mmCIF file of C-alpha atoms and ligand atoms in Angstrom:
data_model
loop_
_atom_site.group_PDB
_atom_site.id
_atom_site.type_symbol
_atom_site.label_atom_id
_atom_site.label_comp_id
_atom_site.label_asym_id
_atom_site.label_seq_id
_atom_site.Cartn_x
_atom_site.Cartn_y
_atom_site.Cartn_z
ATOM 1 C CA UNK D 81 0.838 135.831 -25.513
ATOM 2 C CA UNK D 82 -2.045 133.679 -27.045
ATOM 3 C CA UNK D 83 -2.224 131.037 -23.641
ATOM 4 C CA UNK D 84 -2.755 131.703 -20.215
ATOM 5 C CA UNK D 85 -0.015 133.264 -18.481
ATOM 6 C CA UNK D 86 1.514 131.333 -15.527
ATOM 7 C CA UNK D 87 3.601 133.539 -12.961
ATOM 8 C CA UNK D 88 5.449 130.820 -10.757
ATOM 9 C CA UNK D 89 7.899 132.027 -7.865
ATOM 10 C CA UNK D 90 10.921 129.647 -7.157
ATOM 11 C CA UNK D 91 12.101 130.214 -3.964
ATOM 12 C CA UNK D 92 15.097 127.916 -3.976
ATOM 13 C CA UNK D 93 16.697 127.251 -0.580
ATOM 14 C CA UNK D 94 15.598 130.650 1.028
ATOM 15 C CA UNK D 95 12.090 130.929 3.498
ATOM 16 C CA UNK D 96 11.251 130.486 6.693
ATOM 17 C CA UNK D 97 7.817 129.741 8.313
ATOM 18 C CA UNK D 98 7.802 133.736 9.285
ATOM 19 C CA UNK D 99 8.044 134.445 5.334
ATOM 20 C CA UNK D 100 5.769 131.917 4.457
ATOM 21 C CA UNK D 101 2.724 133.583 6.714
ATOM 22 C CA UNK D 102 3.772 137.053 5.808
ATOM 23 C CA UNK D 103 4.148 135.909 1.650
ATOM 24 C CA UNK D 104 -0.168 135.186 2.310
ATOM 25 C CA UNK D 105 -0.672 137.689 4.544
ATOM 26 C CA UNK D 106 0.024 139.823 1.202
ATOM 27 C CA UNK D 107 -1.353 137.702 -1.165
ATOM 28 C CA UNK D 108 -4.457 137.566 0.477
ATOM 29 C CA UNK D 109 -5.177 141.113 0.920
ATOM 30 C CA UNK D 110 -3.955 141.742 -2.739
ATOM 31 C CA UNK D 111 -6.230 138.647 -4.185
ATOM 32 C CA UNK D 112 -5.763 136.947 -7.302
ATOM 33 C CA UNK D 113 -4.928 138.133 -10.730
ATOM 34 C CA UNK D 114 -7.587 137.812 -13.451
ATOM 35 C CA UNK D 115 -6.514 135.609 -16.224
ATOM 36 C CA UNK D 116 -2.751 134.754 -14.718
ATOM 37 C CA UNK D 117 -2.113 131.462 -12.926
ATOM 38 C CA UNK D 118 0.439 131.891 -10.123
ATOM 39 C CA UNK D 119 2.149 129.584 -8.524
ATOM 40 C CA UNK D 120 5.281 128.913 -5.954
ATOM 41 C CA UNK D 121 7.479 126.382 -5.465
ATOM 42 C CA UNK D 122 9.140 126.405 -2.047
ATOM 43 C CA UNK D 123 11.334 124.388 -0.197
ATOM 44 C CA UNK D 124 10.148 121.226 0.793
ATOM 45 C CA UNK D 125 9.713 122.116 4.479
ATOM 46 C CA UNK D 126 7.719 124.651 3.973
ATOM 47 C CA UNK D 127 4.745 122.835 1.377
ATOM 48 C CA UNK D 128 2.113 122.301 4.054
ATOM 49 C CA UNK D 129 2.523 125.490 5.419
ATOM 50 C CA UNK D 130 2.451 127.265 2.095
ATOM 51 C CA UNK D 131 -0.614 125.241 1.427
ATOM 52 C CA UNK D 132 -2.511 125.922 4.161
ATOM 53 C CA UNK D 133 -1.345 129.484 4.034
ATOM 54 C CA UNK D 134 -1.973 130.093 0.320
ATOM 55 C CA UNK D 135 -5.558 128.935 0.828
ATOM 56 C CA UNK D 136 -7.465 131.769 0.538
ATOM 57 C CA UNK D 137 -5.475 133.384 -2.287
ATOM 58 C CA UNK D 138 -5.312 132.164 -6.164
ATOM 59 C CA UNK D 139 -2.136 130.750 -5.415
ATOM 60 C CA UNK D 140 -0.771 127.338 -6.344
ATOM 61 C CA UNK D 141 1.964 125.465 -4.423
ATOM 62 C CA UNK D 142 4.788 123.616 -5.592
ATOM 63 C CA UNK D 143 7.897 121.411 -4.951
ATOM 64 C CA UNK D 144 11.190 122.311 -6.697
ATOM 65 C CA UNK D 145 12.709 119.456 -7.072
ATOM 66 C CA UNK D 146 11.189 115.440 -6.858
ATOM 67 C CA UNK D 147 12.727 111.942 -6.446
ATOM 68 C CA UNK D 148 12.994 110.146 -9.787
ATOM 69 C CA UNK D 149 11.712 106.653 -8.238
ATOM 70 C CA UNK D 150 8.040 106.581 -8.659
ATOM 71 C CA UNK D 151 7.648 103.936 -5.968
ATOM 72 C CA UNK D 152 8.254 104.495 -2.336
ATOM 73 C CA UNK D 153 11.355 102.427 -0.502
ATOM 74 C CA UNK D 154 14.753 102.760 0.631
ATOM 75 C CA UNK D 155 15.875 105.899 -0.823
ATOM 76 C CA UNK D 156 16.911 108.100 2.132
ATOM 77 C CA UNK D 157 16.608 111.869 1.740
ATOM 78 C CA UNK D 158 14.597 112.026 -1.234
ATOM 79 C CA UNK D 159 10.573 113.250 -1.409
ATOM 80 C CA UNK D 160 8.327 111.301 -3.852
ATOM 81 C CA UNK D 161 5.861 113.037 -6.284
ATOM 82 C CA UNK D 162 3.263 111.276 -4.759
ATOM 83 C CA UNK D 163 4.723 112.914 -1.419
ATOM 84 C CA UNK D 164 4.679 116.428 -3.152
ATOM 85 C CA UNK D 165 1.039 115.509 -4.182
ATOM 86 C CA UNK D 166 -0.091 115.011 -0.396
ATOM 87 C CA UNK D 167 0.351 117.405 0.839
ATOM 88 C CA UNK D 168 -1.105 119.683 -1.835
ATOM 89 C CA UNK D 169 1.305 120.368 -4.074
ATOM 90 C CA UNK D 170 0.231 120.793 -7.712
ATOM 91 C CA UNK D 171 3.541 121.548 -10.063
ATOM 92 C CA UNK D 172 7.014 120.690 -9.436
ATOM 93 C CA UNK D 173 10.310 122.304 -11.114
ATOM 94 C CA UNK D 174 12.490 119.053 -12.778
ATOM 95 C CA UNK D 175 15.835 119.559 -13.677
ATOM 96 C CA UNK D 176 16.931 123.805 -13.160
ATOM 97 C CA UNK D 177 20.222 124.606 -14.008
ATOM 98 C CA UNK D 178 21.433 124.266 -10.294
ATOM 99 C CA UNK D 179 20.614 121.252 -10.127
ATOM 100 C CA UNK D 180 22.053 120.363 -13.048
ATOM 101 C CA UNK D 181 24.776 121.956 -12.207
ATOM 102 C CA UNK D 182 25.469 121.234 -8.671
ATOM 103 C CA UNK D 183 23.895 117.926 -8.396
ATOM 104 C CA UNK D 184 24.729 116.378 -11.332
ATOM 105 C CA UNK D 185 20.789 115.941 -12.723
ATOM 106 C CA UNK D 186 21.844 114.215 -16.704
ATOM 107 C CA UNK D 187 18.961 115.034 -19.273
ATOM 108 C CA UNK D 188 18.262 110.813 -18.804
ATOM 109 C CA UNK D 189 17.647 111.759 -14.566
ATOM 110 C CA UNK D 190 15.474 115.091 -16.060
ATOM 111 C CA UNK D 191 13.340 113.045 -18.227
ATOM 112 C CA UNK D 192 12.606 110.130 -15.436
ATOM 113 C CA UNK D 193 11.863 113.089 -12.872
ATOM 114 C CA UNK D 194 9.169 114.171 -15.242
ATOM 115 C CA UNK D 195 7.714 110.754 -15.442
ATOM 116 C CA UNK D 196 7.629 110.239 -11.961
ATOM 117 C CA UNK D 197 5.685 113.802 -11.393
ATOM 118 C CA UNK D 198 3.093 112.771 -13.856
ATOM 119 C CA UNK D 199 2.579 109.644 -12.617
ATOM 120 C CA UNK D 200 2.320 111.718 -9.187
ATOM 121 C CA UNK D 201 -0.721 113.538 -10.622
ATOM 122 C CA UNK D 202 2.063 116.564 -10.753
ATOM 123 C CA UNK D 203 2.526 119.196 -13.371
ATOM 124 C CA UNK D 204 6.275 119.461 -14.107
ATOM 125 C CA UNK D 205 8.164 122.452 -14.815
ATOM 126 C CA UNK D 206 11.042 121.372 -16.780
ATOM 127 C CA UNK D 207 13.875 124.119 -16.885
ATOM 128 C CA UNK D 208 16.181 124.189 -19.800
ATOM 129 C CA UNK D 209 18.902 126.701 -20.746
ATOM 130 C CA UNK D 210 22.601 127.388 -22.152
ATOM 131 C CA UNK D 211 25.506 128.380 -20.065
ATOM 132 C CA UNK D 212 27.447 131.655 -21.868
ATOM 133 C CA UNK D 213 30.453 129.735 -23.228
ATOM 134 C CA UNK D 214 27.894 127.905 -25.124
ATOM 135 C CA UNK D 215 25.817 130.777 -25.998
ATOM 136 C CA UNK D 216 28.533 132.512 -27.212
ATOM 137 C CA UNK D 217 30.408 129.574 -29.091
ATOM 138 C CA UNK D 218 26.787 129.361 -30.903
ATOM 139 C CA UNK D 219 25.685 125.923 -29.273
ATOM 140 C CA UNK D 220 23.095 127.894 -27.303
ATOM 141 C CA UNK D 221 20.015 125.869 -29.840
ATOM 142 C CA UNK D 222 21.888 122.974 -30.075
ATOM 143 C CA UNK D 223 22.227 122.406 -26.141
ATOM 144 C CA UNK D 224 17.977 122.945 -25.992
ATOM 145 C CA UNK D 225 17.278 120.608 -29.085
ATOM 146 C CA UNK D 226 19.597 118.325 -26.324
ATOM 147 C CA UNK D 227 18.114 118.967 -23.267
ATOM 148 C CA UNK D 228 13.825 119.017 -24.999
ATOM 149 C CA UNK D 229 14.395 116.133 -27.352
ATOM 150 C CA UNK D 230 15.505 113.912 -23.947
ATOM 151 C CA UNK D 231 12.212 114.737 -22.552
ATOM 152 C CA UNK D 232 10.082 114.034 -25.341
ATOM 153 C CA UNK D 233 11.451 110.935 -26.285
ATOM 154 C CA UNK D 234 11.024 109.757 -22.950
ATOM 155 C CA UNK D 235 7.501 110.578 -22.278
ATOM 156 C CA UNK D 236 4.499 109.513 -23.253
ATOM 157 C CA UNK D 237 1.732 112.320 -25.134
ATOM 158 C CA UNK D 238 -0.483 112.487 -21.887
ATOM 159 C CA UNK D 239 2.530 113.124 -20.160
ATOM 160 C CA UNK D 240 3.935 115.860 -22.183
ATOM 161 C CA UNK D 241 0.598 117.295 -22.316
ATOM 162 C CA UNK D 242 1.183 118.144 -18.446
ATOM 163 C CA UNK D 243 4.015 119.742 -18.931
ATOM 164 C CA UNK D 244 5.090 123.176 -18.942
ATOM 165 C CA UNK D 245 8.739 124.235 -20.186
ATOM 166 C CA UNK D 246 10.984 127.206 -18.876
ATOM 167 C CA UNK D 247 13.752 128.853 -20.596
ATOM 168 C CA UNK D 248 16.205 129.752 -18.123
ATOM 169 C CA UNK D 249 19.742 130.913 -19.880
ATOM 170 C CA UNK D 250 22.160 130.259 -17.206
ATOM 171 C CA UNK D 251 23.652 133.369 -17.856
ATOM 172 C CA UNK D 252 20.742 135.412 -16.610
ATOM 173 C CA UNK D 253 19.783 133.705 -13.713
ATOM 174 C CA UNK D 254 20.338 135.909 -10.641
ATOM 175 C CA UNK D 255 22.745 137.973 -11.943
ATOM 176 C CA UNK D 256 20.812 140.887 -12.861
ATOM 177 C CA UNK D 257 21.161 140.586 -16.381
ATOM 178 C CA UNK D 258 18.235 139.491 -17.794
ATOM 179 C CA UNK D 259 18.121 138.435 -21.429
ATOM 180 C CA UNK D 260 16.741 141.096 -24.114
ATOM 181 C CA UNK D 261 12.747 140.542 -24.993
ATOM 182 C CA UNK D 262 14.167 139.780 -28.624
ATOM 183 C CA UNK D 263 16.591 137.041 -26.952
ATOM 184 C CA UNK D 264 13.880 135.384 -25.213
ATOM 185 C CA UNK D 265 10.901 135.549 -28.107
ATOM 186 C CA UNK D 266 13.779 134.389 -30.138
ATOM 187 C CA UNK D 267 14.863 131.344 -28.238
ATOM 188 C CA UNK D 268 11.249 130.215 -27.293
ATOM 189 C CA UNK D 269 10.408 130.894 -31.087
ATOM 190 C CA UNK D 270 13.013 128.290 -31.567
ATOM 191 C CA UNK D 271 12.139 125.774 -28.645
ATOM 192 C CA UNK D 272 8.588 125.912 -29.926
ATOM 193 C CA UNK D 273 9.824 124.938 -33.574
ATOM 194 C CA UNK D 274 11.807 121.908 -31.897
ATOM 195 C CA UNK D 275 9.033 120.576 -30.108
ATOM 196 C CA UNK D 276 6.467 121.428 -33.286
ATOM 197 C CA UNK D 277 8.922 118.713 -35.388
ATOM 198 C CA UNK D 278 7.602 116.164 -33.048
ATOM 199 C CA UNK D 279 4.532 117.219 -31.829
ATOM 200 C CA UNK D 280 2.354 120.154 -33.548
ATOM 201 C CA UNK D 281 -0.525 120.146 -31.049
ATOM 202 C CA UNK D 282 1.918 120.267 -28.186
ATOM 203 C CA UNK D 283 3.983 123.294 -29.974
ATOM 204 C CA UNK D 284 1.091 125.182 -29.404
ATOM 205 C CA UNK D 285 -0.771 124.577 -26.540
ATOM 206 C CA UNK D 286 2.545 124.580 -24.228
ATOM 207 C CA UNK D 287 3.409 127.216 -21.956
ATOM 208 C CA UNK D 288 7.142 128.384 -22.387
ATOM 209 C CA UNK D 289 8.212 130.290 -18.896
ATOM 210 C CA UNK D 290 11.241 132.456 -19.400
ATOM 211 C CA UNK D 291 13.170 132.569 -16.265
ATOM 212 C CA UNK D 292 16.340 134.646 -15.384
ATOM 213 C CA UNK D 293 16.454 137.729 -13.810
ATOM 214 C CA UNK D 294 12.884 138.551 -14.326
ATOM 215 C CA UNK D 295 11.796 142.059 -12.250
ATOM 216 C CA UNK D 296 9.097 144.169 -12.433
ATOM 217 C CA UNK D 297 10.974 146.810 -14.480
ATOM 218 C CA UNK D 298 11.306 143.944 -17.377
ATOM 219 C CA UNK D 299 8.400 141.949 -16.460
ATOM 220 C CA UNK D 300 6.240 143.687 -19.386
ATOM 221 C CA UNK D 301 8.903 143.503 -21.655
ATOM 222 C CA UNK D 302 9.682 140.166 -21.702
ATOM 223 C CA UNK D 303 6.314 139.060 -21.998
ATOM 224 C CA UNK D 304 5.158 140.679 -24.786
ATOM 225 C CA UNK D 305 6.845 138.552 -26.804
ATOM 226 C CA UNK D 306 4.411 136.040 -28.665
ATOM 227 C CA UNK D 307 5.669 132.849 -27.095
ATOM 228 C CA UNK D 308 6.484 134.086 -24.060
ATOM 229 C CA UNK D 309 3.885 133.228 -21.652
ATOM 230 C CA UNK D 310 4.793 133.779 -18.178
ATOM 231 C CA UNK D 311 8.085 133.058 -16.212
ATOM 232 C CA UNK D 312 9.597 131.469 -13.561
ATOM 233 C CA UNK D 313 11.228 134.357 -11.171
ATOM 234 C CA UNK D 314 13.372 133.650 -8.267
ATOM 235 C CA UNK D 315 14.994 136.542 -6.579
ATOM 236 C CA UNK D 316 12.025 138.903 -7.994
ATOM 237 C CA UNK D 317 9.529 136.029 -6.034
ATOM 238 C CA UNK D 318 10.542 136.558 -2.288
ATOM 239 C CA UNK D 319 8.422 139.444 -1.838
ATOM 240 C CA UNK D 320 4.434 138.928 -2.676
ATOM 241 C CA UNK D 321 4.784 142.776 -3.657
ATOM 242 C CA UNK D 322 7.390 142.174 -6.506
ATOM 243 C CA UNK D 323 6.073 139.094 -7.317
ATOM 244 C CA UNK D 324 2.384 140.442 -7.528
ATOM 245 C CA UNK D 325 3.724 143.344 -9.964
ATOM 246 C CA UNK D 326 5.331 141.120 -11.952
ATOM 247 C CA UNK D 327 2.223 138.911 -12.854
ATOM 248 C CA UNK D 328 0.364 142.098 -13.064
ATOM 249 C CA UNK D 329 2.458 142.411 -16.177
ATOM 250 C CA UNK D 330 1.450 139.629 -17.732
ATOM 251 C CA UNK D 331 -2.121 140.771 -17.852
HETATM 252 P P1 PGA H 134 16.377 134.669 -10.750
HETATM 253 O O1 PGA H 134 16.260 133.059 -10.746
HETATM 254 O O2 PGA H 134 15.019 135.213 -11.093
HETATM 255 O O3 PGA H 134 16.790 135.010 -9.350
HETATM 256 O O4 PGA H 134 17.399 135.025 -11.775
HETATM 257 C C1 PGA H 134 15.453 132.393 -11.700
HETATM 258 C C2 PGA H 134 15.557 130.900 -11.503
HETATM 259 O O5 PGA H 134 16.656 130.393 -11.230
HETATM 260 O O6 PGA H 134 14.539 130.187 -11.615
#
């Protein structure tokens, strides 16, 4: 791992105020990791209170999902970047495979979402990954090629230069079956070689975040691959103590 590690926790739609407080009650006491960024993104509810809460720890805060219109106006239910960026928040997650999934996020939505965070003054998190039919039917680099190449044609080089990509195979995510340390280096080997076709300074100075499953037990594993440099854990990130081992591992 030749870049700076980043450890971010994705809570999805679980938390409570309670958790929140006891999450930095934890951190706190624990302190930061040397050499590690850590970050989580948390309901949208609970930002400010993460915030404030996370204060005295090494602890970042962000948003897991954004509105893709940059300007404020008549768009009822959604939360701005510049919203996220109020009230603290520095990243945001654009475009995981639930949303994808479940809320019908195209790669064109994806790549306007990470425009709108930059513009923000946000750091976007853009999550990208094959389902197993497509793994297994051999599409698995295809479908990234797909879902990177709709981002970088979209964006802009300062924007891109913000951003920070995770590999999440959809497979792995919260079922307990993580993918294999030579699966990951293999597919962020091959995500690094898609985005070095178009931009060779990028290639190297992104962060690739592997995300699926990740535990302390496979923490290590996983990141001992060369471009494997952090991940983005949701189950594993509900509990400062897991989530604390697990970017203990990437040390
Ligand atoms: P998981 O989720 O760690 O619970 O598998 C990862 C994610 O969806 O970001």
């Amino acid at each position: 791992m030749s870049r700076k590690p980043l450890i971010a926790g994705n809570w999805k739609m679980h938390g409570s105020l309670a958790a929140v407080d006891e999450f930095a009650a934890a951190m706190t006491a624990g302190g930061g990791i040397a050499g590690v960024d850590m970050l989580v993104c948390a309901p949208f509810v609970y930002l400010e209170r993460c915030v404030r809460a996370f204060a005295g720890s090494a602890l970042a805060v962000g948003g897991e999902n954004l509105a893709a219109a940059v300007d404020a106006g008549a768009y009822t239910g959604e939360i701005s970047g510049a919203m996220l960026a109020d009230v603290g928040c520095s990243h945001v997650i654009v475009g995981h495979s639930e949303r994808r999934a479940l809320y019908g996020e195209t790669d064109a939505v994806v790549a306007a979402k990470v425009n709108a965070a930059v513009a923000a003054g946000l750091r976007p998190i853009v999550c990208v990954g094959e389902t197993l039919e497509q793994r297994d039917g051999g599409e698995a680099e295809a479908v990234l090629a797909r879902q990177i190449r709709a981002v970088l044609e979209a964006c802009d080089a300062q924007t891109l230069a913000a951003l920070t990509i995770a590999y999440e195979p959809i497979w792995a995510i919260g079922t307990g079956r993580s993918a294999t340390p030579e699966q990951a280096q293999a597919m962020h080997a091959t995500i690094r070689q898609q985005i070095a076709a178009n931009n060779g300074t990028l290639s190297r100075s992104i962060r690739l975040l592997y995300g699926g499953s990740v535990k302390p037990g496979n923490a290590a594993a996983l990141f001992a691959g060369d471009d494997v440099d952090g991940a983005l854990v949701g189950g594993a990130s509900l509990k400062a103590a897991s989530f604390m081992d697990i970017a203990r591992a990437a040390t």
